Coordinates of C-alpha atoms in Angstrom, one line a residue:
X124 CA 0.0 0.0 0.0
X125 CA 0.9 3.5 -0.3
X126 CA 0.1 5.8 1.5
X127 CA -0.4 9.5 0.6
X128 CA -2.6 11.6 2.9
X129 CA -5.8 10.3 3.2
X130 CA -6.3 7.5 0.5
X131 CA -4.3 4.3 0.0
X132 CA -3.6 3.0 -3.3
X133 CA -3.4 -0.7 -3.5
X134 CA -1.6 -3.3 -5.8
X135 CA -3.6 -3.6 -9.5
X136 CA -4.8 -7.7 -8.9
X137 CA -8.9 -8.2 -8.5
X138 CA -8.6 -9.4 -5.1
X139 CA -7.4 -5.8 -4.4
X140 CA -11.2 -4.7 -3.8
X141 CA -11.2 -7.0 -0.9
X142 CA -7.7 -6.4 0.6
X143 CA -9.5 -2.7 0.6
X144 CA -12.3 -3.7 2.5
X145 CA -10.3 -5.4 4.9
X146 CA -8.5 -1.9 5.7
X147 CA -11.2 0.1 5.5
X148 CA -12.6 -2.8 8.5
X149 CA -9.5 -2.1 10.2
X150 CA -9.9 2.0 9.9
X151 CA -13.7 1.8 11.3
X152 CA -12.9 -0.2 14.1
X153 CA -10.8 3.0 15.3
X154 CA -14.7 4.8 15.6
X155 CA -11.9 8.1 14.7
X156 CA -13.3 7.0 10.9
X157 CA -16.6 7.5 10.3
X158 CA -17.1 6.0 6.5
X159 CA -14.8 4.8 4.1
X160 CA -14.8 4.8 0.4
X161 CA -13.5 2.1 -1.2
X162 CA -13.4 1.8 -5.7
X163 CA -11.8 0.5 -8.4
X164 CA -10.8 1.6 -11.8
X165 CA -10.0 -0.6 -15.1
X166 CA -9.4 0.3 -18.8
X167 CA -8.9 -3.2 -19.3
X168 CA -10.4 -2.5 -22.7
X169 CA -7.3 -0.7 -25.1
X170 CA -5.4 -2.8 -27.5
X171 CA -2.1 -2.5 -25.2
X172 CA -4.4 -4.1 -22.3
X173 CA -6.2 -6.8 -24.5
X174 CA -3.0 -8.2 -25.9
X175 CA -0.9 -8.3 -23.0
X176 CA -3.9 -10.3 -20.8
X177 CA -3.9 -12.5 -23.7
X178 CA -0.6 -14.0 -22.6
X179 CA -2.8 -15.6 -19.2
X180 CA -5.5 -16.9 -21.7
X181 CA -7.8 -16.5 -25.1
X182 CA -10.2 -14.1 -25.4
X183 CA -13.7 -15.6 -25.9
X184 CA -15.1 -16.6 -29.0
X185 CA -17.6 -18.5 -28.1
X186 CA -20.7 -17.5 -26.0
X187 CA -20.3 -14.1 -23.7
X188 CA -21.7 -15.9 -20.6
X189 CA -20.6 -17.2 -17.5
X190 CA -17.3 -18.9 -18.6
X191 CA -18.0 -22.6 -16.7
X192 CA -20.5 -22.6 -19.9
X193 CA -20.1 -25.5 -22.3
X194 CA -20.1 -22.8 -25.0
X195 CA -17.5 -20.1 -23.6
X196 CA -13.6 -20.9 -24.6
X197 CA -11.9 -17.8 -22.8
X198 CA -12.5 -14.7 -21.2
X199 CA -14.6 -11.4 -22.3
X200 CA -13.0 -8.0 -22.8
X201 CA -14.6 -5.8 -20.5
X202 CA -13.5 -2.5 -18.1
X203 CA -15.3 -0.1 -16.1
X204 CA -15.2 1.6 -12.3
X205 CA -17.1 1.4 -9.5
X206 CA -17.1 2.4 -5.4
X207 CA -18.8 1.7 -2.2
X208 CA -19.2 3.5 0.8
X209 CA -18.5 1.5 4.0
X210 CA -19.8 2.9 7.4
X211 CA -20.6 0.6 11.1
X212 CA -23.6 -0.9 11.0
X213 CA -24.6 0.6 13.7
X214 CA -24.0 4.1 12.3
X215 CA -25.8 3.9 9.7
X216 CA -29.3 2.3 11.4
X217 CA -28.7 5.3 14.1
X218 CA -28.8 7.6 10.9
X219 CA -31.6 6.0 9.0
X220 CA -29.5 5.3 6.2
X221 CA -29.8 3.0 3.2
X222 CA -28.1 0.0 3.9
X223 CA -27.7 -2.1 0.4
X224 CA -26.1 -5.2 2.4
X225 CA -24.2 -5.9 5.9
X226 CA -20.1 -7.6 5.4
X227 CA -20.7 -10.5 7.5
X228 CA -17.1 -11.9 7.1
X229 CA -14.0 -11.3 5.0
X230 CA -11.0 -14.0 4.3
X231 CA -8.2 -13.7 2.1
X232 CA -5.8 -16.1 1.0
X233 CA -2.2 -16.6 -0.4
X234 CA -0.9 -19.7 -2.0
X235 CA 2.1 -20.6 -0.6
X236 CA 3.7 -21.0 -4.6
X237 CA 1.7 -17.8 -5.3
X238 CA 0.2 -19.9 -8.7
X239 CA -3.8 -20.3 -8.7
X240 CA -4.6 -23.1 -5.9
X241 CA -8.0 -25.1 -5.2
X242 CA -7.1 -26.1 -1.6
X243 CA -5.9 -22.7 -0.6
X244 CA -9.6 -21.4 -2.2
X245 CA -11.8 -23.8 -0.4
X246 CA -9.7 -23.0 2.5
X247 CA -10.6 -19.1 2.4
X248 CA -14.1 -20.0 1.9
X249 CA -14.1 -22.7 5.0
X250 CA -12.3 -19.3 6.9
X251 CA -15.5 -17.0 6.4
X252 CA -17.8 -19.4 7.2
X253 CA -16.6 -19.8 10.1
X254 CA -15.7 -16.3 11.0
X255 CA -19.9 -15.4 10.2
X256 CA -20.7 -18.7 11.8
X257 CA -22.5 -19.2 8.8
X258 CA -23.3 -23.0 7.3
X259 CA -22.6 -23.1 3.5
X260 CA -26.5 -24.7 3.1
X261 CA -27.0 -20.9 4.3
X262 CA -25.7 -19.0 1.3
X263 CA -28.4 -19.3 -1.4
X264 CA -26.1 -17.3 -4.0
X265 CA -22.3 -17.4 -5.0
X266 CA -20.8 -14.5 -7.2
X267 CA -17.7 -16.3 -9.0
X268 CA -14.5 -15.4 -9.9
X269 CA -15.1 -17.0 -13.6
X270 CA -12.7 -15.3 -15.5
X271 CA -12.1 -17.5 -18.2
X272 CA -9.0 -18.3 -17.9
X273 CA -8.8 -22.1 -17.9
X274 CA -6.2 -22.6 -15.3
X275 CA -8.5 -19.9 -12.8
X276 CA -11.4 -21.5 -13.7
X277 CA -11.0 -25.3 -12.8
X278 CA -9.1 -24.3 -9.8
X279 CA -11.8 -22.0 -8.6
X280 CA -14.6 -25.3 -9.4
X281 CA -12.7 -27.7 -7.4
X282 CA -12.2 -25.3 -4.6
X283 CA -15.5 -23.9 -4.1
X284 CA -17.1 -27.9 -4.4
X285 CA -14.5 -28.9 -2.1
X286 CA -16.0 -25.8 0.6
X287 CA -19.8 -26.1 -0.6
X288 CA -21.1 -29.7 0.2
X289 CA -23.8 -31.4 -1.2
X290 CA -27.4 -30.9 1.2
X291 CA -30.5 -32.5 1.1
X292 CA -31.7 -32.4 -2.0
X293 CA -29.0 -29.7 -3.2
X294 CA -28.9 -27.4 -6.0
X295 CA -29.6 -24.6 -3.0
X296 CA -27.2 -22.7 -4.2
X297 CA -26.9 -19.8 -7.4
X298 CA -24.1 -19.1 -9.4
X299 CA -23.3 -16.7 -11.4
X300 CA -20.6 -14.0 -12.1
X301 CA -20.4 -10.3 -13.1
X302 CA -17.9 -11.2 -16.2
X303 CA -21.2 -12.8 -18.1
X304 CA -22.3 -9.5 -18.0
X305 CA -20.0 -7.1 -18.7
X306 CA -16.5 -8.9 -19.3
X307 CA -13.8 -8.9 -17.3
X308 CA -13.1 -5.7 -15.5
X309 CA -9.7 -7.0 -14.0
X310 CA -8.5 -4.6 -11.9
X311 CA -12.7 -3.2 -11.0
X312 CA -13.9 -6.9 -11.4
X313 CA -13.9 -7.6 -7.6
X314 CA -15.7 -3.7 -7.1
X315 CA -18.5 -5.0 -10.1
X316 CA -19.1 -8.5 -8.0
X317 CA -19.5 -6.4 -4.7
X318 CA -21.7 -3.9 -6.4
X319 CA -24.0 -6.4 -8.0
X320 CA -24.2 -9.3 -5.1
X321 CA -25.1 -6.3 -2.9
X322 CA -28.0 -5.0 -5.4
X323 CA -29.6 -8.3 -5.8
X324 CA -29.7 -8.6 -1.6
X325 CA -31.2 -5.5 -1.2
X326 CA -34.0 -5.8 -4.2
X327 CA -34.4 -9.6 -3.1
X328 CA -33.3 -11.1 -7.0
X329 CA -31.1 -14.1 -8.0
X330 CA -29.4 -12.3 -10.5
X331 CA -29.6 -14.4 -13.5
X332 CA -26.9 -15.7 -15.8
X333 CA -27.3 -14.6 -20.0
X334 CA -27.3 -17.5 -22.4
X335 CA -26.3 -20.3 -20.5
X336 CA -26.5 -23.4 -22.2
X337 CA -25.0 -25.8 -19.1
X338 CA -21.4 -26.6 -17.8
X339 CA -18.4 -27.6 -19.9
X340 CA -17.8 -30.8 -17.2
X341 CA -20.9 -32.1 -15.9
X342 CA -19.2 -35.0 -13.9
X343 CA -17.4 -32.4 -11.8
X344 CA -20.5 -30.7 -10.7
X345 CA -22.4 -34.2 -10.1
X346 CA -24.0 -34.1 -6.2
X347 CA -23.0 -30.1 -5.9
X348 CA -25.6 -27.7 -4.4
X349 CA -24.8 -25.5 -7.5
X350 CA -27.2 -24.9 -10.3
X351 CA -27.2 -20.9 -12.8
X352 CA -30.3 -19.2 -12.6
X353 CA -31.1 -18.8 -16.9
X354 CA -32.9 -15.4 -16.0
X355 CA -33.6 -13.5 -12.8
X356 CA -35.8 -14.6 -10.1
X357 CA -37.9 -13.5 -6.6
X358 CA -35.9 -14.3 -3.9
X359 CA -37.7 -15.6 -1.3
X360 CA -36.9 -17.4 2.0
X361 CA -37.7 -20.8 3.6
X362 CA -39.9 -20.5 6.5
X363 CA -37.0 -21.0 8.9
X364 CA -34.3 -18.3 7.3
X365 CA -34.0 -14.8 8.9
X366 CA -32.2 -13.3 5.8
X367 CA -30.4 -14.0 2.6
X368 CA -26.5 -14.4 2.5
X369 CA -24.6 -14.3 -0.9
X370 CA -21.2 -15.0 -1.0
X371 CA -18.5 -13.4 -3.4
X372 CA -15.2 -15.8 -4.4
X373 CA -12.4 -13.2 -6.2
X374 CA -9.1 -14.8 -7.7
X375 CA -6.0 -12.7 -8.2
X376 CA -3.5 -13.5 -10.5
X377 CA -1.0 -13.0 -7.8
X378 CA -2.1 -16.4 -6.3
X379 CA -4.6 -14.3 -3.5
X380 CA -7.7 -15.2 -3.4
X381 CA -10.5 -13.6 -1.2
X382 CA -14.2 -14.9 0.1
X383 CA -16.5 -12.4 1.2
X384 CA -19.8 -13.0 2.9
X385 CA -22.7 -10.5 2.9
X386 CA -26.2 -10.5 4.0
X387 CA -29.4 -8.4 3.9
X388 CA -30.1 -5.9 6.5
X389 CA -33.3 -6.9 8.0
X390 CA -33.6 -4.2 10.9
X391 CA -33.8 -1.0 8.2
X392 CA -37.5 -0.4 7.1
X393 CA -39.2 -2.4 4.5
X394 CA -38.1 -1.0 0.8
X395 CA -40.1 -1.7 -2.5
X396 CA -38.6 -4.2 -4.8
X397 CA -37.6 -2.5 -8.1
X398 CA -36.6 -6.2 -9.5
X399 CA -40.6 -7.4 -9.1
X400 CA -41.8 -3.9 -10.3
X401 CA -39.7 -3.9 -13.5
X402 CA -40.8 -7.9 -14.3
X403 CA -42.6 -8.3 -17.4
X404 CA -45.4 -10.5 -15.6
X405 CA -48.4 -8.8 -14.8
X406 CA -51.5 -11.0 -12.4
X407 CA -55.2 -10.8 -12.7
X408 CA -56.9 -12.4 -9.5
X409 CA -60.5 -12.6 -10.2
X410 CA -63.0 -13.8 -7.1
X411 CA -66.6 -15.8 -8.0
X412 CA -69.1 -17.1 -6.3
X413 CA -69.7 -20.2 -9.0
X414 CA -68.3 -21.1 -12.8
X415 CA -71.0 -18.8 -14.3
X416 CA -69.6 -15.6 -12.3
X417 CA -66.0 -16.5 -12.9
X418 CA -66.9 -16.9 -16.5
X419 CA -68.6 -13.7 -16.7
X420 CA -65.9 -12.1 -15.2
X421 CA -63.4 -13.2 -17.6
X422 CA -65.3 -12.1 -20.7
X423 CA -65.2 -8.9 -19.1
X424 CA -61.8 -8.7 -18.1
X425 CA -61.1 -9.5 -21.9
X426 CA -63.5 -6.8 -22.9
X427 CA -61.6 -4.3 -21.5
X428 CA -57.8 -5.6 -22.8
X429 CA -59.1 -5.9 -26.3
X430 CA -60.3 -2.1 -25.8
X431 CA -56.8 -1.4 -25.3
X432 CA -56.2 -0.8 -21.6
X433 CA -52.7 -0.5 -20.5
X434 CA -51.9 -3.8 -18.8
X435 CA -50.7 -3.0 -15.8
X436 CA -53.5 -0.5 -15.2
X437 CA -55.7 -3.4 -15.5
X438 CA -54.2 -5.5 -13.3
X439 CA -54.1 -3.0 -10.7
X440 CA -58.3 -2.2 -11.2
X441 CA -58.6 -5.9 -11.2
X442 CA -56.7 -6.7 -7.8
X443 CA -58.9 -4.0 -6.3
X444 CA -61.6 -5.6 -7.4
X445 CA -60.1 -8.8 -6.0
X446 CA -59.8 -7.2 -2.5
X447 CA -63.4 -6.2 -2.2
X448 CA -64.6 -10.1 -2.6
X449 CA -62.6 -11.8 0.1
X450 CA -65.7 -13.4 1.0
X451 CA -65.9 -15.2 -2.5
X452 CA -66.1 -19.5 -3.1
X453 CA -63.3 -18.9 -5.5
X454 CA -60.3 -17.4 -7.1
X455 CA -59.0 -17.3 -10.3
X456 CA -55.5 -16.4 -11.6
X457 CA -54.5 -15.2 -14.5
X458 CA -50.6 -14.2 -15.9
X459 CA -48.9 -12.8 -18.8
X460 CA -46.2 -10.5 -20.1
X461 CA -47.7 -8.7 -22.6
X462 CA -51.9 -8.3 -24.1
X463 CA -51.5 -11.2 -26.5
X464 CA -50.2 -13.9 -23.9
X465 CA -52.9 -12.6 -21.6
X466 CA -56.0 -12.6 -23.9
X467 CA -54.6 -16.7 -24.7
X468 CA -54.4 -17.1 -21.2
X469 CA -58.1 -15.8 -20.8
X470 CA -59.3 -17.9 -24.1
X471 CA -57.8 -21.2 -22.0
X472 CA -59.3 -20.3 -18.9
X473 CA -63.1 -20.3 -20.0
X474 CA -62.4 -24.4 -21.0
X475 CA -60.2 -25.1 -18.3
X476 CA -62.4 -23.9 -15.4
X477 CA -65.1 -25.8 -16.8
X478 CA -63.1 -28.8 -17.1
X479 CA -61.6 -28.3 -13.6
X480 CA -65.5 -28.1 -12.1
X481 CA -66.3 -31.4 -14.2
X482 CA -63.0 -33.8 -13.5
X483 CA -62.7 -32.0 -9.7
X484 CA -59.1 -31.3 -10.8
X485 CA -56.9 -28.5 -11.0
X486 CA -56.3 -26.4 -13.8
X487 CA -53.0 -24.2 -14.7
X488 CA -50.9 -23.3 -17.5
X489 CA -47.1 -23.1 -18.2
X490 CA -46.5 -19.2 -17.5
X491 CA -48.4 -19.8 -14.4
X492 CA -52.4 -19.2 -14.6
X493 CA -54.0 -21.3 -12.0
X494 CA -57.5 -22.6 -10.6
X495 CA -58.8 -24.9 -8.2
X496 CA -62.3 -26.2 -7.9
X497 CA -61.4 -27.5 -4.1
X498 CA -59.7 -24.6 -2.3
X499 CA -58.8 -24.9 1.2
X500 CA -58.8 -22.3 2.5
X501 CA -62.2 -21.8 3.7
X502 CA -61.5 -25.1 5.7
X503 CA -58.7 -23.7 7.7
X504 CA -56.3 -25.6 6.1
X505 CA -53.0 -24.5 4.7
X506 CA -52.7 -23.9 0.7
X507 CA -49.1 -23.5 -1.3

């Protein structure tokens, strides 16, 4: 580090972000430092850049996605900047201020050869787990390193398998990396990773993973709790977990390596979900008191979207509608991203209920339209 006034400057590997973090730790602790900002800087993208990381591995010409993919042979050009601010937790909930995610632990790690080592990575990630005292099973997303360079990347596979063990019935556990979505940063990779794990806690998304089309070795990954989300989805939690922890594994190619844990910050006041606003789906509940009403009600709903009623409009009249029938037999749902999908969905609806009323059986679609002709709810029981 060197040190000039009031900034560091720190050695140009992507672990660097971390070995930041873990100073800016050490300055907060003082309580003489109030917040710290930590950021990274890459123009990893000029020819003089390109060529000279080409000597550590090809560039991509396969697929831009995450680079464990069958169809990705090297890494992505990519650069950029980024920075967080850093403050005690309990600072910021004294001053009411947004809190994207809480640093539950921080380990770094040097191999002892200083070349790119799976035991010395599961290691660093067996070190923050137990510095969080936080199970693995726990962690429901891991940001990888998955730069694309072959050497990185099946090290960085058989360490994080060798520190995330199979669970119950497994595939608990996201993965995903910013480099599928931007290319690698380098130098501002780690800062990118940090920025977007932290997003997805706070707006409660498994960030999803472009065009991936499944792993290059599938008998490595046989009995791992790993699966790639193929698009962004709702986060939600088992009934017995307080919060969501992500995980972050960085690689330098100094031989460090760093494994950062963060969660959600469940004490700050509830916040609006900008992933579930901005999803294409939009949900028409619709109450009735028998197949004729429920059938009415649908012709009328389709009415009104063939008129040319903005969509989510709609669906906001008709869940205020919804609201004022509580006391209805049943309920209908209805799904779609767009008028056309909706109006199909409608069209298959009119059979289907009657259908479900005749055979006594459910009836739902692939995008998600549902109805029962034997809710529970009215008998006190409990309905998923």
């Amino acid at each position: 580090w060197n040190f000039s006034g009031p900034s560091f400057t720190i050695s140009a590997v992507e672990t660097a972000t971390f070995k930041a973090l873990e100073l800016a730790e050490m300055l907060l602790a003082t309580e003489e430092v109030t917040a710290v900002v930590v950021g990274a800087v890459d123009l990893a993208g000029g020819v003089e850049n390109v060529l000279l990381r080409s000597q550590f591995g090809k560039i991509n010409t396969g697929v831009n996605t995450l680079s464990f993919d069958q169809n990705a042979n090297g890494w992505n050009v990519g650069e950029g900047a980024g920075a967080v601010v850093l403050q005690r937790q309990d600072t910021a909930l004294k001053n009411k201020q947004r809190i994207y995610a809480v640093v539950e632990a921080l380990s770094i790690g040097q191999s002892p050869s200083m070349a790119i080592d799976s035991r010395t990575i599961s290691d660093v990630c067996k070190k923050a787990f137990t510095q969080a005292g936080i199970k693995p099973e726990e962690i429901n997303y891991l940001e990888v390193s998955g730069s694309g360079i072959p050497q990185e990347d099946t090290a960085e596979i058989e360490g994080i398998l060798a520190a995330y063990p199979y669970v119950g019935n497994g595939l608990h556990c996201a993965l995903g990396s910013i480099k599928a979505n931007i290319g690698h940063t380098f130098v501002a990779s780690g800062i990118a990773s940090l920025i977007k794990t932290a997003l997805s806690l706070y707006y409660k998304y498994i960030p999803g993973t472009p065009k991936w089309s499944g792993v290059k070795t599938p008998q490595m990954w046989e009995g791992s709790p790993f699966y790639v989300a193929t698009e962004s989805r709702p986060w939600f939690l088992q009934k017995e977990v307080k919060c969501r922890i992500s995980a972050i594994n960085s690689i330098g190619c100094d031989g460090s390596f760093a494994h950062i844990l963060l969660s959600e910050e469940i004490q700050q006041e509830p916040r609006p979900s900008k992933y579930l606003e901005s999803r294409p789906y939009h949900l028409f509940p619709i109450s009735g008191d028998s197949e004729t009403s429920l059938i009415t009600a649908l012709n009328n709903l389709e009415k009104t979207l063939e008129n040319g009623e903005c969509l989510s409009k709609v669906a906001s009249e008709t869940f205020s509608g919804f609201q004022k029938q509580s006391s209805a037999n049943y309920t209908l749902s209805i799904t779609g991203r767009n008028q056309k999908e909706v109006l199909k969905e409608i069209n298959s609806a009119k059979k289907g209920i009657t259908d479900a009323f005749i055979n006594k059986k459910d009836w739902a679609t692939p995008i998600g339209s549902y109805f029962t002709p034997k809710p529970l709810g009215k008998n006190g029981e409990v309905a998923f």
